[in-house]
mmCIF file of C-alpha atoms in Angstrom:
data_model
loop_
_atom_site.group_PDB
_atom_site.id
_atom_site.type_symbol
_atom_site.label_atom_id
_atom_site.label_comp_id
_atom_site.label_asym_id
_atom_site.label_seq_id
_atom_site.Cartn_x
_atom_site.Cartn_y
_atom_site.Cartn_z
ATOM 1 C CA UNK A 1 0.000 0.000 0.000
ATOM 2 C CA UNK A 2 0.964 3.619 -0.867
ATOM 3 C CA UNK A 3 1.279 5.663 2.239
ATOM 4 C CA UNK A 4 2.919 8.516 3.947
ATOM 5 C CA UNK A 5 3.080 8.714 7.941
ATOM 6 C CA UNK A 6 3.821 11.821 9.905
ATOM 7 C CA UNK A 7 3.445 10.939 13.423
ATOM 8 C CA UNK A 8 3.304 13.881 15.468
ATOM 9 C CA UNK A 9 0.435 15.907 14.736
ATOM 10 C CA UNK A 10 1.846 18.915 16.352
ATOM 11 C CA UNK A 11 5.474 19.919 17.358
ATOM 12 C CA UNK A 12 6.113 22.427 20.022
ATOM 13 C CA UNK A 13 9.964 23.709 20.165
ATOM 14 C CA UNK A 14 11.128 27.068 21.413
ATOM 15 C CA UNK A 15 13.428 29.575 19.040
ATOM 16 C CA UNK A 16 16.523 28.825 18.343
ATOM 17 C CA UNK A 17 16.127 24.727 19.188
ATOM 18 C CA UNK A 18 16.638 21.890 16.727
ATOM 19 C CA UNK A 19 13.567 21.029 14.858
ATOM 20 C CA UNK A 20 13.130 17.605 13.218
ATOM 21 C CA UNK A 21 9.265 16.698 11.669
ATOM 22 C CA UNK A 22 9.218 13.078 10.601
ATOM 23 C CA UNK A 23 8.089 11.156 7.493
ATOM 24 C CA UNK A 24 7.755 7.320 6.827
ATOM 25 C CA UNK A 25 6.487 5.806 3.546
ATOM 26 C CA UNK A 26 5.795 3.171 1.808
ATOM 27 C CA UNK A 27 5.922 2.422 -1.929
ATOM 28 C CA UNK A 28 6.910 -0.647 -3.742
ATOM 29 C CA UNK A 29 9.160 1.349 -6.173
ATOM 30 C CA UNK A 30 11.677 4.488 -6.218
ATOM 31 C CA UNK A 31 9.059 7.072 -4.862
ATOM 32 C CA UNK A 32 9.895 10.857 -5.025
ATOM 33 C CA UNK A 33 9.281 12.537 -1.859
ATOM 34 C CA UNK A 34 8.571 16.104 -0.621
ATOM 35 C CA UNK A 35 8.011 18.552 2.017
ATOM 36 C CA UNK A 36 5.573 21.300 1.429
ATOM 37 C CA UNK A 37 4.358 23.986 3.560
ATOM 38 C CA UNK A 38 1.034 25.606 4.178
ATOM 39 C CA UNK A 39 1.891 29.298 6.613
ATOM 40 C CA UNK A 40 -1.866 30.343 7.884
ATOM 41 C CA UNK A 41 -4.188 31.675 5.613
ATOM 42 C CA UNK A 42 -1.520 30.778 2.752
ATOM 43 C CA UNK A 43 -1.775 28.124 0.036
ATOM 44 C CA UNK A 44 0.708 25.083 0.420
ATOM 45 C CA UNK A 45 4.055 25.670 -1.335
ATOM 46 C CA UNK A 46 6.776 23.279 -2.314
ATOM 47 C CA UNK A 47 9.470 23.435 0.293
ATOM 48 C CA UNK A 48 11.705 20.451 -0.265
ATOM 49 C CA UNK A 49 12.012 17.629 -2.933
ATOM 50 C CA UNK A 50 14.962 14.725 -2.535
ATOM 51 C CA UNK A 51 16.040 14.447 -5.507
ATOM 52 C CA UNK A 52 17.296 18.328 -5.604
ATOM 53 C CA UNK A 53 18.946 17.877 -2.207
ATOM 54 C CA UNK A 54 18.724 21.947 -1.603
ATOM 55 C CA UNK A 55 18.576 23.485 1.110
ATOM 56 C CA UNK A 56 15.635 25.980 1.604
ATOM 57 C CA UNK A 57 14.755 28.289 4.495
ATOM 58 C CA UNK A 58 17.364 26.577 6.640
ATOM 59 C CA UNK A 59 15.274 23.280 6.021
ATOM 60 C CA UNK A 60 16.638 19.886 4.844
ATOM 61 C CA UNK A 61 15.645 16.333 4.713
ATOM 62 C CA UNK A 62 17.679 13.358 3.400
ATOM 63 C CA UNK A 63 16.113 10.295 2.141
ATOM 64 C CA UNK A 64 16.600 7.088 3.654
ATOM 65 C CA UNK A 65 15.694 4.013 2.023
ATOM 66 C CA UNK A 66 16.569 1.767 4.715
ATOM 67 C CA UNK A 67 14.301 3.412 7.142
ATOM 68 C CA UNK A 68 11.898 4.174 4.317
ATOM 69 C CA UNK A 69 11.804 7.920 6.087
ATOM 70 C CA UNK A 70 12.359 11.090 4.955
ATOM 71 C CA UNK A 71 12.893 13.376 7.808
ATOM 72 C CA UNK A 72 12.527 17.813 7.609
ATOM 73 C CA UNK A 73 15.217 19.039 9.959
ATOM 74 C CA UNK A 74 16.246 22.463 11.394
ATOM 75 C CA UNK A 75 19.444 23.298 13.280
ATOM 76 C CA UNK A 76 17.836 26.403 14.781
ATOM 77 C CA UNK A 77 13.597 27.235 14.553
ATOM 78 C CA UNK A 78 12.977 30.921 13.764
ATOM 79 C CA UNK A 79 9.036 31.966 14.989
ATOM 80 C CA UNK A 80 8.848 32.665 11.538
ATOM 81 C CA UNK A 81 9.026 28.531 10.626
ATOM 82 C CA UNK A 82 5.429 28.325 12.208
ATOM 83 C CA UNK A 83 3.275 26.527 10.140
ATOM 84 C CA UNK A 84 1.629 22.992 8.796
ATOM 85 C CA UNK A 85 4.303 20.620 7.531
ATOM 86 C CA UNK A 86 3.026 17.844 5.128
ATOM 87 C CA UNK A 87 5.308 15.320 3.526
ATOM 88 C CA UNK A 88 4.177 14.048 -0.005
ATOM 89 C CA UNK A 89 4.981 10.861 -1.846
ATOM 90 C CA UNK A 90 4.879 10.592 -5.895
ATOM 91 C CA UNK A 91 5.388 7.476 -7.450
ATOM 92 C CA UNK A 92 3.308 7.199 -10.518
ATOM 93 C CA UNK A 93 4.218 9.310 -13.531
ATOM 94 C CA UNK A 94 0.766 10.877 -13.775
ATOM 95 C CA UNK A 95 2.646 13.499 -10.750
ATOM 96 C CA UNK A 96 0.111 12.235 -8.214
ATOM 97 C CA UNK A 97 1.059 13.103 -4.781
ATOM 98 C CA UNK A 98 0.116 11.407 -1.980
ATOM 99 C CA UNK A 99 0.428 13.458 1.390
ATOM 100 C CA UNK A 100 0.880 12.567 5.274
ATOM 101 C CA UNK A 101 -1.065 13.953 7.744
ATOM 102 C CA UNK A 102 0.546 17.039 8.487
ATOM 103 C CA UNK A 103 2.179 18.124 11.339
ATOM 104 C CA UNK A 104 1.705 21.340 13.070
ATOM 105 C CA UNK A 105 5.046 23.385 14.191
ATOM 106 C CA UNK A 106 5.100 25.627 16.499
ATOM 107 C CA UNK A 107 7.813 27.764 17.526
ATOM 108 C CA UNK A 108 7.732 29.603 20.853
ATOM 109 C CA UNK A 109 9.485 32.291 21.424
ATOM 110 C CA UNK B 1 6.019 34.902 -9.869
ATOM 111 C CA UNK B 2 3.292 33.355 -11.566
ATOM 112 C CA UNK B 3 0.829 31.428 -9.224
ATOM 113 C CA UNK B 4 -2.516 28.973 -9.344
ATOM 114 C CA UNK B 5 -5.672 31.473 -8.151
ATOM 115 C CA UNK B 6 -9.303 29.224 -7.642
ATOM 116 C CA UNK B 7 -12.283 30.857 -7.557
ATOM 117 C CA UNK B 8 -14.037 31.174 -5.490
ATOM 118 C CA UNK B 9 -12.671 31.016 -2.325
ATOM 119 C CA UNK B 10 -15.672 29.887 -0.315
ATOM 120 C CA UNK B 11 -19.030 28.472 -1.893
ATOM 121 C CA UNK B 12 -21.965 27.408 -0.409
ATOM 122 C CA UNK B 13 -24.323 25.048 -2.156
ATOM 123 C CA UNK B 14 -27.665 23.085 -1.120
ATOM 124 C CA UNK B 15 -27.194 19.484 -0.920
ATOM 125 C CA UNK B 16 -27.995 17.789 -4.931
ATOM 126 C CA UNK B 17 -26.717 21.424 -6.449
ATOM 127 C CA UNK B 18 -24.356 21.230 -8.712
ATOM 128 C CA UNK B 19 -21.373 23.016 -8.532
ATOM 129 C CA UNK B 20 -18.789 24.318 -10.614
ATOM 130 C CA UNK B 21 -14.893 25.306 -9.140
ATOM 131 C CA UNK B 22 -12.680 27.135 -11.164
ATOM 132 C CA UNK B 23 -9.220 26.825 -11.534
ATOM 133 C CA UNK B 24 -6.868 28.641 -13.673
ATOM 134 C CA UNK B 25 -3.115 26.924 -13.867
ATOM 135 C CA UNK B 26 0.291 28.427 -14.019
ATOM 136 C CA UNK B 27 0.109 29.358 -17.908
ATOM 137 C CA UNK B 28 3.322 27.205 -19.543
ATOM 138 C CA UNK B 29 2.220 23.921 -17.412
ATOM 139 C CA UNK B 30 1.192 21.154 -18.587
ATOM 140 C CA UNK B 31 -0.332 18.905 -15.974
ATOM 141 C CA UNK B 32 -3.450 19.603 -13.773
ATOM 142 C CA UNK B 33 -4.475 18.136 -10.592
ATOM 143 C CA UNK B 34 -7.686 18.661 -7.937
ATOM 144 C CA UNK B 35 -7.013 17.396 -4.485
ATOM 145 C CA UNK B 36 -9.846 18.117 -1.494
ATOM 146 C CA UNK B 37 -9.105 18.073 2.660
ATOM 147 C CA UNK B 38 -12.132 17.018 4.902
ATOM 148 C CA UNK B 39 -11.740 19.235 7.814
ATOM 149 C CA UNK B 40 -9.000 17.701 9.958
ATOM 150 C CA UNK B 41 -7.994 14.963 7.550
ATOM 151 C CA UNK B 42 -5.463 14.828 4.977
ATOM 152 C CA UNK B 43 -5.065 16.343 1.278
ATOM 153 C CA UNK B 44 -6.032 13.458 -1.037
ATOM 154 C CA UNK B 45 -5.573 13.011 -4.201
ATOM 155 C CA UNK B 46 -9.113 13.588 -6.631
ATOM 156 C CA UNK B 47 -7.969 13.513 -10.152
ATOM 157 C CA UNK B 48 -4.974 14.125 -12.776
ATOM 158 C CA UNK B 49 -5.367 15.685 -16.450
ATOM 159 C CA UNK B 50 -3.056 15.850 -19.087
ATOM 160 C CA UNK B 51 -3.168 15.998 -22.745
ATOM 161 C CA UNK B 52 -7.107 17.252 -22.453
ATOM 162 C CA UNK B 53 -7.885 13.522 -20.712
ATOM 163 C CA UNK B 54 -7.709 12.201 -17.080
ATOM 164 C CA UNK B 55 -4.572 10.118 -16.751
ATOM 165 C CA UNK B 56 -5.212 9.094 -13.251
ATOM 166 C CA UNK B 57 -8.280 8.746 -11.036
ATOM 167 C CA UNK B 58 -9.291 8.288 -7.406
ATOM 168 C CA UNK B 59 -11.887 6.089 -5.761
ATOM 169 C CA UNK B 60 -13.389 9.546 -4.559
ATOM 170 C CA UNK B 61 -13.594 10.764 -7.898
ATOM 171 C CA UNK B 62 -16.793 8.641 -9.326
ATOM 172 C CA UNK B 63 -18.973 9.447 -11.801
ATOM 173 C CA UNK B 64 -20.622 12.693 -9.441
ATOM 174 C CA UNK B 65 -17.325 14.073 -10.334
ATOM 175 C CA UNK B 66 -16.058 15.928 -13.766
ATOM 176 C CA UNK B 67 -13.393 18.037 -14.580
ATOM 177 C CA UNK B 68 -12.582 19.953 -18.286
ATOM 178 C CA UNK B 69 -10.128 22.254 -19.637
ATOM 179 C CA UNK B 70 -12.817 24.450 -22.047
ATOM 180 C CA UNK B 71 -10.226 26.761 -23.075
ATOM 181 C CA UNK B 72 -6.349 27.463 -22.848
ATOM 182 C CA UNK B 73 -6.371 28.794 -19.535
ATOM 183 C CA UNK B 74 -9.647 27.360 -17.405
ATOM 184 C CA UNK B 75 -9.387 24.084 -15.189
ATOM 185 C CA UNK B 76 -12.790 23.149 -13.473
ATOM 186 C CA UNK B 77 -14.088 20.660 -11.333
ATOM 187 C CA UNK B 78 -17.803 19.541 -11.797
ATOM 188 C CA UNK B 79 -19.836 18.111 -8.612
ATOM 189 C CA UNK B 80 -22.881 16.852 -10.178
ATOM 190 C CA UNK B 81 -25.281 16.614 -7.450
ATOM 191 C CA UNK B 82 -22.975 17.841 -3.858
ATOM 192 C CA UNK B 83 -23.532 15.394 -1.066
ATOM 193 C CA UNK B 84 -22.989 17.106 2.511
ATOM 194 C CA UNK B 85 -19.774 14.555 2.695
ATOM 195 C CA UNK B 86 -18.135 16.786 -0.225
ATOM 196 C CA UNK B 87 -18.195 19.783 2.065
ATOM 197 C CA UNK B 88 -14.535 20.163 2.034
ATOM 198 C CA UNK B 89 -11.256 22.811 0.755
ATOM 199 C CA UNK B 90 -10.403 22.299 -2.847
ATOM 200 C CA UNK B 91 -7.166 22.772 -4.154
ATOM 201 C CA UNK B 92 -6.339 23.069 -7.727
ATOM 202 C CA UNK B 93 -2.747 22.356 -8.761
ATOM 203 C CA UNK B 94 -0.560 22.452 -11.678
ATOM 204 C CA UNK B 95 2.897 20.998 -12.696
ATOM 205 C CA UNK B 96 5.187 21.872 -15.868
ATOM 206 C CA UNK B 97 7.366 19.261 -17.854
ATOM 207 C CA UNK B 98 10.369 17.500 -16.324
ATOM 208 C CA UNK B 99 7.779 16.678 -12.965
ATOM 209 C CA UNK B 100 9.517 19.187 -10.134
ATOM 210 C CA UNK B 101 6.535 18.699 -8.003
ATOM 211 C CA UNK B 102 3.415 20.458 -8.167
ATOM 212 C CA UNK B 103 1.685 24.110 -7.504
ATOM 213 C CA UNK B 104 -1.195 24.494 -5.877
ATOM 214 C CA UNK B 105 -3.487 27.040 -5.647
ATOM 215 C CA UNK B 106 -5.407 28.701 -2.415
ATOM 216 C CA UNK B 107 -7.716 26.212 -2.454
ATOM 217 C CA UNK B 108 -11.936 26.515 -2.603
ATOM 218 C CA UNK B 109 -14.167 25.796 0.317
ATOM 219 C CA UNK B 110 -17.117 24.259 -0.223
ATOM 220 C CA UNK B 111 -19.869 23.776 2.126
ATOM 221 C CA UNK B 112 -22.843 21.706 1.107
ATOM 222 C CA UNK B 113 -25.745 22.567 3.274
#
């Protein structure tokens, strides 16, 4: 079965401390995975996608196979990171996505 | 920097209505997407369009559901005859060639009442 897990529905760090949201999947293939964003009141945007393996906003994420995870990490959370995380899977070449949960991060400050 | 917009942003319809939501893609893509989000549950997947025909479908998307490209620029979904179950947000979304993941719009709520 195709399916993305974020457990944590909401993430509570203070300013300046390590953030890491997590992702598992599964997919019986080579899926392409993302991170996008949703700020409040704002559409979601693209923030991450493995196979560029940029670094955006201070954000990364590495893909592990192994683990079948795909985890969004932060050295240091600005108030400004607030938001609703959702990880994405696409494995079919229509560009169908299919997303986790989401997880809620909130940064104190 | 060009951008997805859905109209409208909020619609209210009596249960068996019909309703129309309009989406108008990033002009140069190619590939067009609707996804919905029940309150407090995840985005899923509705529909993919390419080539002016569906390439991929979900369960959710049965025959209540239509979408069309009538011109160059338009993307709409069709709800036949709403159900209160399809009160939900509606996002549009759009991808260009060489798949870099897609763009999605603001998104259309729709309550059916």
């Amino acid at each position: 079965a195709q399916r993305v897990t974020q457990p944590e529905k909401l993430l509570s760090v203070f300013k300046g401390a390590p953030v890491e949201l997590k992702c598992n999947y599964s997919y019986s293939g080579s899926p392409e995975l993302f991170w996008y964003v949703q700020y409040s009141r704002q559409r979601l945007q693209l923030l991450l996608r493995h196979i560029s393996r940029e670094s955006i906003k201070g954000f990364t994420a590495d893909l592990n196979k192994g683990e079948t995870s795909f985890h969004l990490k932060k050295p240091f959370a600005q108030e400004e990171d607030s938001a609703m995380y959702y990880c994405a899977l696409s494995g079919s070449n229509t560009g169908k996505l299919i997303f986790g949960q989401g997880t809620t991060l909130q940064v104190k400050p | 920097e060009p951008e997805v917009t859905q109209t409208p942003s909020h619609q209210v319809t009596q249960m068996g209505q019909e309703v129309i939501l309009r989406c108008v893609p990033i002009s140069n893509h190619l590939y067009f997407y609707w996804y919905r989000q029940i309150l407090g549950q995840k985005v899923e997947f509705l529909v993919s369009f390419y080539n002016n025909e569906i390439s991929e479908k979900s369960e959710i998307f049965d025959d209540q559901f239509s979408v069309e490209r009538p011109d160059g620029s338009n993307f709409t979904l069709k709800i036949r005859s709403t159900k209160l179950e399809d009160s939900a947000m509606y996002f549009c979304a759009s991808s260009g060639q060489g798949w870099k993941g897609a763009f999605f719009g603001q998104g259309t709520r729709l309550t059916v009442v």
